[in-house]
mmCIF file of C-alpha atoms in Angstrom:
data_model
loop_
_atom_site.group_PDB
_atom_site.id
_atom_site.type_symbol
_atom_site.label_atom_id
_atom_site.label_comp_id
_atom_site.label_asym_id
_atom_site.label_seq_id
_atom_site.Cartn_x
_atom_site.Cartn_y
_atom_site.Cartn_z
ATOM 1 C CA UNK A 27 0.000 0.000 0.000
ATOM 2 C CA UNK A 28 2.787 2.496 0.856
ATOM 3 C CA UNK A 29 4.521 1.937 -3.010
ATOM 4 C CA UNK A 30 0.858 2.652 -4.276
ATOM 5 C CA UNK A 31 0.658 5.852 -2.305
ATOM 6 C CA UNK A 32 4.233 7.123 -3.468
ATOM 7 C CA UNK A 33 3.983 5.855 -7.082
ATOM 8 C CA UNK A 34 0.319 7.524 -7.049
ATOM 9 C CA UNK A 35 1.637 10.963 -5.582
ATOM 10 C CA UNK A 36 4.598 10.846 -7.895
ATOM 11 C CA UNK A 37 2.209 10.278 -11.061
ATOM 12 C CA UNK A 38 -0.117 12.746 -9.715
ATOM 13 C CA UNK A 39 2.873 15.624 -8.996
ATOM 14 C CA UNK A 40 3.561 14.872 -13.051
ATOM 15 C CA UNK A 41 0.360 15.569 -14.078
ATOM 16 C CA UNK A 42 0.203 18.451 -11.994
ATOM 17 C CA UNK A 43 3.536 20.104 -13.850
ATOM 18 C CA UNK A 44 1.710 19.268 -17.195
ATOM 19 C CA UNK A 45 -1.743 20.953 -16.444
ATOM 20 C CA UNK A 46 0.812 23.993 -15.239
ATOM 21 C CA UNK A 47 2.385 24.140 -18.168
ATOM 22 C CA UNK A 48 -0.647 24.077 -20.710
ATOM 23 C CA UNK A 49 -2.344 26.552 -18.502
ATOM 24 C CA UNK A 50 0.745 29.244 -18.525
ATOM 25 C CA UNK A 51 1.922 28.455 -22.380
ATOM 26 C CA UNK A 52 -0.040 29.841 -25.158
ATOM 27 C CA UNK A 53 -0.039 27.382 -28.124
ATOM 28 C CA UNK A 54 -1.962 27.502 -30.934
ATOM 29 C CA UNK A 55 -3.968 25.176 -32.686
ATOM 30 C CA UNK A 56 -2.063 25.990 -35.712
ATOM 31 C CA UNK A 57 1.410 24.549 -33.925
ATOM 32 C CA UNK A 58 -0.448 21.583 -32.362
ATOM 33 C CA UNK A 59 0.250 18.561 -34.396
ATOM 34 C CA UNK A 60 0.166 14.401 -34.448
ATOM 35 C CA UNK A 61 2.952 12.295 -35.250
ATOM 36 C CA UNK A 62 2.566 8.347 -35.476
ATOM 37 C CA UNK A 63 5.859 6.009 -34.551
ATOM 38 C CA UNK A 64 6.791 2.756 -34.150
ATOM 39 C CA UNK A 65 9.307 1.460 -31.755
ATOM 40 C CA UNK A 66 11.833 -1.902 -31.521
ATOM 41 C CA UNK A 67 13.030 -2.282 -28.106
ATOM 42 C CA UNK A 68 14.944 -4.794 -25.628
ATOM 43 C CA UNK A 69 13.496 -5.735 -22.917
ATOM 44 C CA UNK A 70 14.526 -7.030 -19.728
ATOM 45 C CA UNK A 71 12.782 -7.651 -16.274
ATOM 46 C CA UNK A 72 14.015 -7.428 -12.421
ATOM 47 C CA UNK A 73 12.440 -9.985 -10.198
ATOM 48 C CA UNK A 74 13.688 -13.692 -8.599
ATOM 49 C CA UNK A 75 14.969 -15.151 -11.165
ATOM 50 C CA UNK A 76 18.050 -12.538 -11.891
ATOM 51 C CA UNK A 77 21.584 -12.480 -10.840
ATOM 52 C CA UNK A 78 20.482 -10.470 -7.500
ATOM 53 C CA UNK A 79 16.908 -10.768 -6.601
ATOM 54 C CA UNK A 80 16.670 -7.185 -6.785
ATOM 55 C CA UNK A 81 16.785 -3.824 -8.474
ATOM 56 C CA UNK A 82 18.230 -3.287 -11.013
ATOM 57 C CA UNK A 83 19.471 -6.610 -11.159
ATOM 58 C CA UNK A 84 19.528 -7.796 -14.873
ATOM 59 C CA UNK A 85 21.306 -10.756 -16.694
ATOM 60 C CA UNK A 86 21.804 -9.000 -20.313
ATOM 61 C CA UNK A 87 21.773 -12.322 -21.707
ATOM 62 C CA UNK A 88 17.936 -12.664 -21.097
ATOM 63 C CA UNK A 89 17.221 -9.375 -23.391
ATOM 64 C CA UNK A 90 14.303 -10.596 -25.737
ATOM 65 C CA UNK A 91 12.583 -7.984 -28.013
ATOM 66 C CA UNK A 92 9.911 -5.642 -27.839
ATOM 67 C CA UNK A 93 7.942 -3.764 -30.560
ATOM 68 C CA UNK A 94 5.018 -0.910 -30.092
ATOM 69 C CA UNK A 95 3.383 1.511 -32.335
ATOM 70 C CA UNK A 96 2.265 4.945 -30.954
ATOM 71 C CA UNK A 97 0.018 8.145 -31.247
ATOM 72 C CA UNK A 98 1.717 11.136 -29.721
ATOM 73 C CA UNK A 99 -0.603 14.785 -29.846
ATOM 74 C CA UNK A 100 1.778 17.999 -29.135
ATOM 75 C CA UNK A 101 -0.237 20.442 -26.866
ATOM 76 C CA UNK A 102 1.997 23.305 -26.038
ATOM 77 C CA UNK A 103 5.688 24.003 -26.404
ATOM 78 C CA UNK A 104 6.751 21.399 -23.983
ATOM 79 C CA UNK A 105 4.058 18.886 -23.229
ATOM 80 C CA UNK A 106 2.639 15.791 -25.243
ATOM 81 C CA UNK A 107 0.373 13.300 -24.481
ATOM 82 C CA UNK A 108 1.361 9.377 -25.900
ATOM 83 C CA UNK A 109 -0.942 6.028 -26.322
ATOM 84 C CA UNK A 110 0.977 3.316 -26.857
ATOM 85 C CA UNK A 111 0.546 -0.725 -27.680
ATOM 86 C CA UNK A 112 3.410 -3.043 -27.544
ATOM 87 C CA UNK A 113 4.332 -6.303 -27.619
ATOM 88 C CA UNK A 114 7.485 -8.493 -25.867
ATOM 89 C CA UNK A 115 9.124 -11.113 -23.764
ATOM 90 C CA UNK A 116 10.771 -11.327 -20.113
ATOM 91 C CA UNK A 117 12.533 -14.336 -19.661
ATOM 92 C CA UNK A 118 15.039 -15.866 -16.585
ATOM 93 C CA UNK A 119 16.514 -18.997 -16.004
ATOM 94 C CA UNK A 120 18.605 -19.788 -12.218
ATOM 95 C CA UNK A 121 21.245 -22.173 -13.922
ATOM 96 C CA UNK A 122 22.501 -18.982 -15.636
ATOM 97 C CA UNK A 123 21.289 -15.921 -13.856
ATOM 98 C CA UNK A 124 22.635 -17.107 -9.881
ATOM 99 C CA UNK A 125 26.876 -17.978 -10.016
ATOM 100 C CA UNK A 126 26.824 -21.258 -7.958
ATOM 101 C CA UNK A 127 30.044 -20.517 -6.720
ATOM 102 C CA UNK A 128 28.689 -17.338 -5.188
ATOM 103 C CA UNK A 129 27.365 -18.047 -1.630
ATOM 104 C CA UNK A 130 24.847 -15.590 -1.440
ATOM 105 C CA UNK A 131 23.071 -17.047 -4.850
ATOM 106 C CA UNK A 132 24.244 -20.763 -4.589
ATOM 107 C CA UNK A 133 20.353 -21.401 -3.516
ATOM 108 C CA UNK A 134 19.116 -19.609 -6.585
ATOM 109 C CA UNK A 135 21.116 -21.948 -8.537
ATOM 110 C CA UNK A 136 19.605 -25.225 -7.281
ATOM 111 C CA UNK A 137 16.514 -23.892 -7.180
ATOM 112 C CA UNK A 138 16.931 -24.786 -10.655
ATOM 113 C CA UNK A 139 14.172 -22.173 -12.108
ATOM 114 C CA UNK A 140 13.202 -21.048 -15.757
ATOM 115 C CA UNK A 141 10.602 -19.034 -17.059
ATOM 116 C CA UNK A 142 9.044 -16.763 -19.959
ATOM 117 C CA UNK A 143 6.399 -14.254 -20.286
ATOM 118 C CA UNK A 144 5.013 -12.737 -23.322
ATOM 119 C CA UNK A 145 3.604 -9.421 -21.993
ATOM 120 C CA UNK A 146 0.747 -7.148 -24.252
ATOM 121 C CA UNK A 147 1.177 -3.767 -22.649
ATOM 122 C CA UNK A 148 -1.362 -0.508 -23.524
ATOM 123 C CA UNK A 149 0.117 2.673 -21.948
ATOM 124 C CA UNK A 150 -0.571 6.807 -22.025
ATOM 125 C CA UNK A 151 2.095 8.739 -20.919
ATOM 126 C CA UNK A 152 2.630 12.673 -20.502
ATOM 127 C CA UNK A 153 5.738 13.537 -22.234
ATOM 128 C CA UNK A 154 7.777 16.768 -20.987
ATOM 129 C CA UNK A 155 10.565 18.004 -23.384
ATOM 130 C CA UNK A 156 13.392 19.931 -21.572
ATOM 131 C CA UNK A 157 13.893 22.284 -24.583
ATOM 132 C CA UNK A 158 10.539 23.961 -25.864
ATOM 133 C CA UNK A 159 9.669 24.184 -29.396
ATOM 134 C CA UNK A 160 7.616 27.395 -29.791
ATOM 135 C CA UNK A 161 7.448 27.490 -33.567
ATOM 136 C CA UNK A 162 5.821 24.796 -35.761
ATOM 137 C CA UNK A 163 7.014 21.545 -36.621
ATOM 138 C CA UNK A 164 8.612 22.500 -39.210
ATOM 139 C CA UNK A 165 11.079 24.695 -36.761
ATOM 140 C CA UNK A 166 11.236 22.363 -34.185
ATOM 141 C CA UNK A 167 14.727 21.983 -32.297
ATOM 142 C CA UNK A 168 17.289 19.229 -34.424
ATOM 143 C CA UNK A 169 17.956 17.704 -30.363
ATOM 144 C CA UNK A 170 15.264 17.090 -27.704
ATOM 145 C CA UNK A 171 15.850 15.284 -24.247
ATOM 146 C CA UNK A 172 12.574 14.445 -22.470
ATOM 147 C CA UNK A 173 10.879 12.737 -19.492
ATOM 148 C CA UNK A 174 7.810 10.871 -19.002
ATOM 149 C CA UNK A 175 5.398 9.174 -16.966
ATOM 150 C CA UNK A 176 1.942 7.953 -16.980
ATOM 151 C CA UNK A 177 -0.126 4.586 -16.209
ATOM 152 C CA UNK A 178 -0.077 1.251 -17.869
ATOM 153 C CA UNK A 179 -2.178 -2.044 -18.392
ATOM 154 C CA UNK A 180 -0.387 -5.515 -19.223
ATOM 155 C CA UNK A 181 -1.154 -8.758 -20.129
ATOM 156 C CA UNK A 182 1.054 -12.031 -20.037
ATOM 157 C CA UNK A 183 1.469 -15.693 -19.547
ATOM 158 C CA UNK A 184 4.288 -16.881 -18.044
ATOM 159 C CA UNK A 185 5.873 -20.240 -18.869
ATOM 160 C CA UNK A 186 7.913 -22.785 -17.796
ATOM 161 C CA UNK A 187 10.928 -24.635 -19.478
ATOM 162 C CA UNK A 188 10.111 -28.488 -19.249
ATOM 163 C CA UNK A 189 14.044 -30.037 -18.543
ATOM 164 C CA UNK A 190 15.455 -33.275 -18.678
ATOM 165 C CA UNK A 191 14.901 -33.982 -15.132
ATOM 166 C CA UNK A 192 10.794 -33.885 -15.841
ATOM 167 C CA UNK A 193 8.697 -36.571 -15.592
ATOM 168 C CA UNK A 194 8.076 -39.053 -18.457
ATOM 169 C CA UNK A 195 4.598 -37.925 -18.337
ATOM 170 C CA UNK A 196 5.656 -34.312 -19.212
ATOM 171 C CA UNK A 197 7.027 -33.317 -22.774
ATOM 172 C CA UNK A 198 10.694 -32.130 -22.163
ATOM 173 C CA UNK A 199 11.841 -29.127 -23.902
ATOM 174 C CA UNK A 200 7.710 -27.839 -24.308
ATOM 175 C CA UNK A 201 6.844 -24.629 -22.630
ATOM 176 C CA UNK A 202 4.208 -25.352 -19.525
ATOM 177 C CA UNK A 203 1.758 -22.167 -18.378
ATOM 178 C CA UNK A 204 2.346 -21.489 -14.991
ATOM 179 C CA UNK A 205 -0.542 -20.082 -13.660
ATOM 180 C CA UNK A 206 -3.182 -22.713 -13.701
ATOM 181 C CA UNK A 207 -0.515 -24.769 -11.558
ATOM 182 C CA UNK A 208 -0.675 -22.534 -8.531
ATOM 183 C CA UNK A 209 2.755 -23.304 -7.878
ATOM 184 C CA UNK A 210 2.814 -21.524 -4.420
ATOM 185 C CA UNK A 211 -1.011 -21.909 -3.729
ATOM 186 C CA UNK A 212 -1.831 -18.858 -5.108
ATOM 187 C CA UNK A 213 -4.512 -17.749 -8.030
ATOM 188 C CA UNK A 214 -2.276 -14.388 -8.777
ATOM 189 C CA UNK A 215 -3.704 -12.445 -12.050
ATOM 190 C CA UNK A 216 -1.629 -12.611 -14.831
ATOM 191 C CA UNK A 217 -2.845 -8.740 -15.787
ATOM 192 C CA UNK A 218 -2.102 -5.918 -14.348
ATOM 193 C CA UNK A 219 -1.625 -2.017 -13.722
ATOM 194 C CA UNK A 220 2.141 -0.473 -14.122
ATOM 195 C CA UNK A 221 3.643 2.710 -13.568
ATOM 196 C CA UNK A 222 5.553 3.764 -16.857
ATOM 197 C CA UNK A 223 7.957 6.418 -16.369
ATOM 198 C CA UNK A 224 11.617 6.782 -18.177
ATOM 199 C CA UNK A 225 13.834 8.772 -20.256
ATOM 200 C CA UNK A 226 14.849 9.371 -23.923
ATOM 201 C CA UNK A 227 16.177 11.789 -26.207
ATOM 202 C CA UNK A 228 14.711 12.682 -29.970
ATOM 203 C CA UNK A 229 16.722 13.592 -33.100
ATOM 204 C CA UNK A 230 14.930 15.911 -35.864
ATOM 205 C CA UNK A 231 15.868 13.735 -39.420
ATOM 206 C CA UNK A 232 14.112 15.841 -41.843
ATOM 207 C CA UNK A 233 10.870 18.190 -41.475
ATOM 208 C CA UNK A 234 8.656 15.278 -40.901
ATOM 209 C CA UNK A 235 10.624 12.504 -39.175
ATOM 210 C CA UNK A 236 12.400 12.311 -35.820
ATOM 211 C CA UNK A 237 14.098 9.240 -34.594
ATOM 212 C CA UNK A 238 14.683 8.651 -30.773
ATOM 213 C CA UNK A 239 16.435 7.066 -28.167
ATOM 214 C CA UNK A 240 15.039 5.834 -25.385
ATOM 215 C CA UNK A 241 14.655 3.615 -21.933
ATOM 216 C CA UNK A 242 11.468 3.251 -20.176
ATOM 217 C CA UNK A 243 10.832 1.745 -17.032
ATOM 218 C CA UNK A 244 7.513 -0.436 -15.653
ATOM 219 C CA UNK A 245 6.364 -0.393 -12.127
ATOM 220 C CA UNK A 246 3.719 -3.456 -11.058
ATOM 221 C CA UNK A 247 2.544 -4.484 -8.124
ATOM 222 C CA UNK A 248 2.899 -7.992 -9.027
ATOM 223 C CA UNK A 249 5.466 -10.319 -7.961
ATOM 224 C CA UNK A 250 4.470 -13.404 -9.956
ATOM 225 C CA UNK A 251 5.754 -12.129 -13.492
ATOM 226 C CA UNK A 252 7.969 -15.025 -13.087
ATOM 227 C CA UNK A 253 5.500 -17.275 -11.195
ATOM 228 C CA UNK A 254 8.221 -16.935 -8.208
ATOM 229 C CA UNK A 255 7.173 -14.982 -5.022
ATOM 230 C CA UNK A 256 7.223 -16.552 -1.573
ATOM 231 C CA UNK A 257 7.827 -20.044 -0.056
ATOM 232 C CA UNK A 258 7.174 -24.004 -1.037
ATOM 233 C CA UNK A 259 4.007 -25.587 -0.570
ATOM 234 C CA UNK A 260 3.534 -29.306 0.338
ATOM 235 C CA UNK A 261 3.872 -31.260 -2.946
ATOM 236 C CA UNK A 262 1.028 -33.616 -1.613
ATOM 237 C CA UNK A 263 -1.549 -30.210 -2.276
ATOM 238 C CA UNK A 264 0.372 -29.874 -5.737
ATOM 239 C CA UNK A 265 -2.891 -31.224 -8.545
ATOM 240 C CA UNK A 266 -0.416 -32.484 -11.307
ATOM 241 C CA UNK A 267 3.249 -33.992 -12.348
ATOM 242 C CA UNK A 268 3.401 -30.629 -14.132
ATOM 243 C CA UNK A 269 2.328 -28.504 -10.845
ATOM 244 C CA UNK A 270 4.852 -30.753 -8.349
ATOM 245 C CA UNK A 271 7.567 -30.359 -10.933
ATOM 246 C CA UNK A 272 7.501 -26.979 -10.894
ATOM 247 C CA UNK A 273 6.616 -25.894 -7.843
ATOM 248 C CA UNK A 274 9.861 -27.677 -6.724
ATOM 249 C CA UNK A 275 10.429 -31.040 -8.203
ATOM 250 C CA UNK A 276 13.407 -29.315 -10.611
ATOM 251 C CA UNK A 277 15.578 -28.714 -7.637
ATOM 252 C CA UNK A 278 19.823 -28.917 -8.542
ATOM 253 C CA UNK A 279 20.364 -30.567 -4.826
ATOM 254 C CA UNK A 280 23.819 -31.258 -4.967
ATOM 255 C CA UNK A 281 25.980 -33.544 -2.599
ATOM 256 C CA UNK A 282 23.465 -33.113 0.210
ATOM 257 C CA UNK A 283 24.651 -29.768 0.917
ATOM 258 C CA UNK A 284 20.845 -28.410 1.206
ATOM 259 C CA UNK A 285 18.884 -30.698 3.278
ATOM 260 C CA UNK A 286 15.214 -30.357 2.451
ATOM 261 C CA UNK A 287 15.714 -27.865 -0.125
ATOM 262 C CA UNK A 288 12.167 -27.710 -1.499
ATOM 263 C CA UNK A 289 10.238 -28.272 2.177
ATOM 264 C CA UNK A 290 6.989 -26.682 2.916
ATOM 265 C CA UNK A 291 7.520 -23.344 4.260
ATOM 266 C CA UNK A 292 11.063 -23.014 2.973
ATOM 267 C CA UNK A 293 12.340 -19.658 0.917
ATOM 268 C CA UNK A 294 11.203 -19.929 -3.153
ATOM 269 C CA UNK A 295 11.243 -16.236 -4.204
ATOM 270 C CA UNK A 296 12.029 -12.907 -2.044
ATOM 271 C CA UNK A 297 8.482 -11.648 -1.867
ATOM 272 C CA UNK A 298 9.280 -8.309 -0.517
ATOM 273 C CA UNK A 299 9.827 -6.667 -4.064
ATOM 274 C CA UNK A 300 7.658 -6.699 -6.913
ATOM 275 C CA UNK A 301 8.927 -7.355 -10.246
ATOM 276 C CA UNK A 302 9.744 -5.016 -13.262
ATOM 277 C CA UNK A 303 10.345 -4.822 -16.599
ATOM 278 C CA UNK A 304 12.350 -2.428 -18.833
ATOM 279 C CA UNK A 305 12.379 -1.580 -22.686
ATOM 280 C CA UNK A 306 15.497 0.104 -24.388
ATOM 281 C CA UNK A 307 15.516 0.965 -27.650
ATOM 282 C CA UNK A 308 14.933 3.294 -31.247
ATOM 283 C CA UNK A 309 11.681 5.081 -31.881
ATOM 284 C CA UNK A 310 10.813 6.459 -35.476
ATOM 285 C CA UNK A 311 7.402 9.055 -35.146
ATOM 286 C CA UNK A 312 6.264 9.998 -38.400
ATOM 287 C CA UNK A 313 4.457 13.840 -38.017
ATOM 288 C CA UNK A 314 0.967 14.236 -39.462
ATOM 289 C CA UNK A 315 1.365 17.759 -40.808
ATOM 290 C CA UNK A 316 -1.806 19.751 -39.746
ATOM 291 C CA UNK A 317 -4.154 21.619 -41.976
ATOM 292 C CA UNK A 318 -4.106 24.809 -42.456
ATOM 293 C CA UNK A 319 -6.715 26.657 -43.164
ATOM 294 C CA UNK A 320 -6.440 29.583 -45.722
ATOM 295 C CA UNK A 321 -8.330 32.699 -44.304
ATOM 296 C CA UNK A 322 -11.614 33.331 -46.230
ATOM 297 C CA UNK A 323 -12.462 36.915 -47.843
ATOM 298 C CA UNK A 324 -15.870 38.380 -48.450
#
């Protein structure tokens, strides 16, 4: 509840700055103007199943992509409002995230977990560039850093890795959803709210493209991206060969050094941080030059 309040008060101070700024800026319609852009991204996530189970823990080798299309509207000199769809995977697997020489994440390495998530995010963000363009498109600045934040909804799936250590009665190598197994007991949702918010900077090509860089960020307040959150269950309440496999029958228990590894109760995930996810990459916006209408004489 407390991230909630500060994520809400920090999205809330944001839009506060915007309505500001459109209130004290006089823009007209004629300078107002759409641009449409696609985006291809990497994406990453921080959550259990990373090096460190925190932030911003990240194993580069488990970048996937991400792609998104966009409708930006320019409202005054420094503010824009952006809807957004996109499309991409989050992936993490113990055996090469955790260094089982490292005793800190020697655990994380026999716990022996995998996973993948293809997430379907919508977003609207306010965008606030830190140099104004006062003029119209067409005299827009060649080199624009900006900021932006807004709200989020996601959608994903995540999936687990069947290895050779399955059961014959599961298909090894096939991809397993997680949720219906309840792994840890619990019916989580596998949709969500996130708090976008992130960084970029965009480069004028010509008078009617601009191509960017930039990294965004996603807040949830879900800590099952990765079907990992708190501690083992009993594998008798486990419904399935999948659901006991994964909910701790893939353990890497090696020469005895962790006695009752997977026992009821025992640690699984951290479940004191939620997870992430994070997109880096190139924008292209296309601008929709705006009518102009030619003054009528009588």
């Amino acid at each position: 509840m407390k991230q909630i309040f500060t994520y809400t008060l920090a999205l809330a101070s944001v839009l506060s700055l915007v309505a500001s700024e459109a209130s004290a800026q006089q823009f007209s319609k004629r300078k107002q103007y759409n641009s449409v852009g696609v985006s291809v991204n990497a994406m990453n996530y921080f959550g259990d199943i990373t090096p460190k189970p925190s932030i911003p823990s990240l194993r580069f080798g488990a970048t996937r992509p991400n792609i998104g299309v966009n409708f930006t509207h320019r409202f005054t000199p420094r503010i824009s409002a952006r809807a957004a769809l996109a499309y991409g995977r989050i992936t993490g697997d113990d055996t090469k995230a955790a260094d089982k020489n490292d005793q800190d994440a020697k655990y994380r390495y026999n716990r022996n977990m995998s996973f993948r998530n293809d997430l379907a995010e919508i977003s609207v963000v306010g965008i606030f560039d830190l140099i104004p363009n006062r003029n119209t498109y067409i005299k827009r600045p060649d080199l624009v850093p900006y900021v932006f934040g807004g709200i989020a909804a996601y959608s994903g799936n995540p999936k687990g890795l069947v290895g050779d250590n399955a059961p014959s009665s599961l298909s090894k190598g096939s991809y397993v959803a997680l949720q219906p197994l309840k792994t840890e007991g619990v019916d989580y949702n596998k949709a969500g709210i996130a708090i976008p918010f992130g960084g970029g900077v965009r480069y004028k090509v010509n008078k009617s493209f601009d191509v960017g860089l930039e990294v965004g960020f996603r807040k949830t307040f879900n800590d099952y991206l990765d079907d990992v959150s708190t501690n083992y269950i009993s594998q008798a309440s486990l419904s399935s060969d999948a659901a006991k496999y994964f909910g701790g029958g893939n353990v890497l228990v090696v020469g005895g050094e962790f006695p009752n590894f997977n026992a009821p109760g025992s640690q699984r995930g951290k479940s004191d941080e939620d997870d992430w996810y994070v997109t880096t990459g190139l924008t292209v916006n296309y601008i929709l030059a705006p009518k102009v209408k030619s003054p009528k004489f009588r």
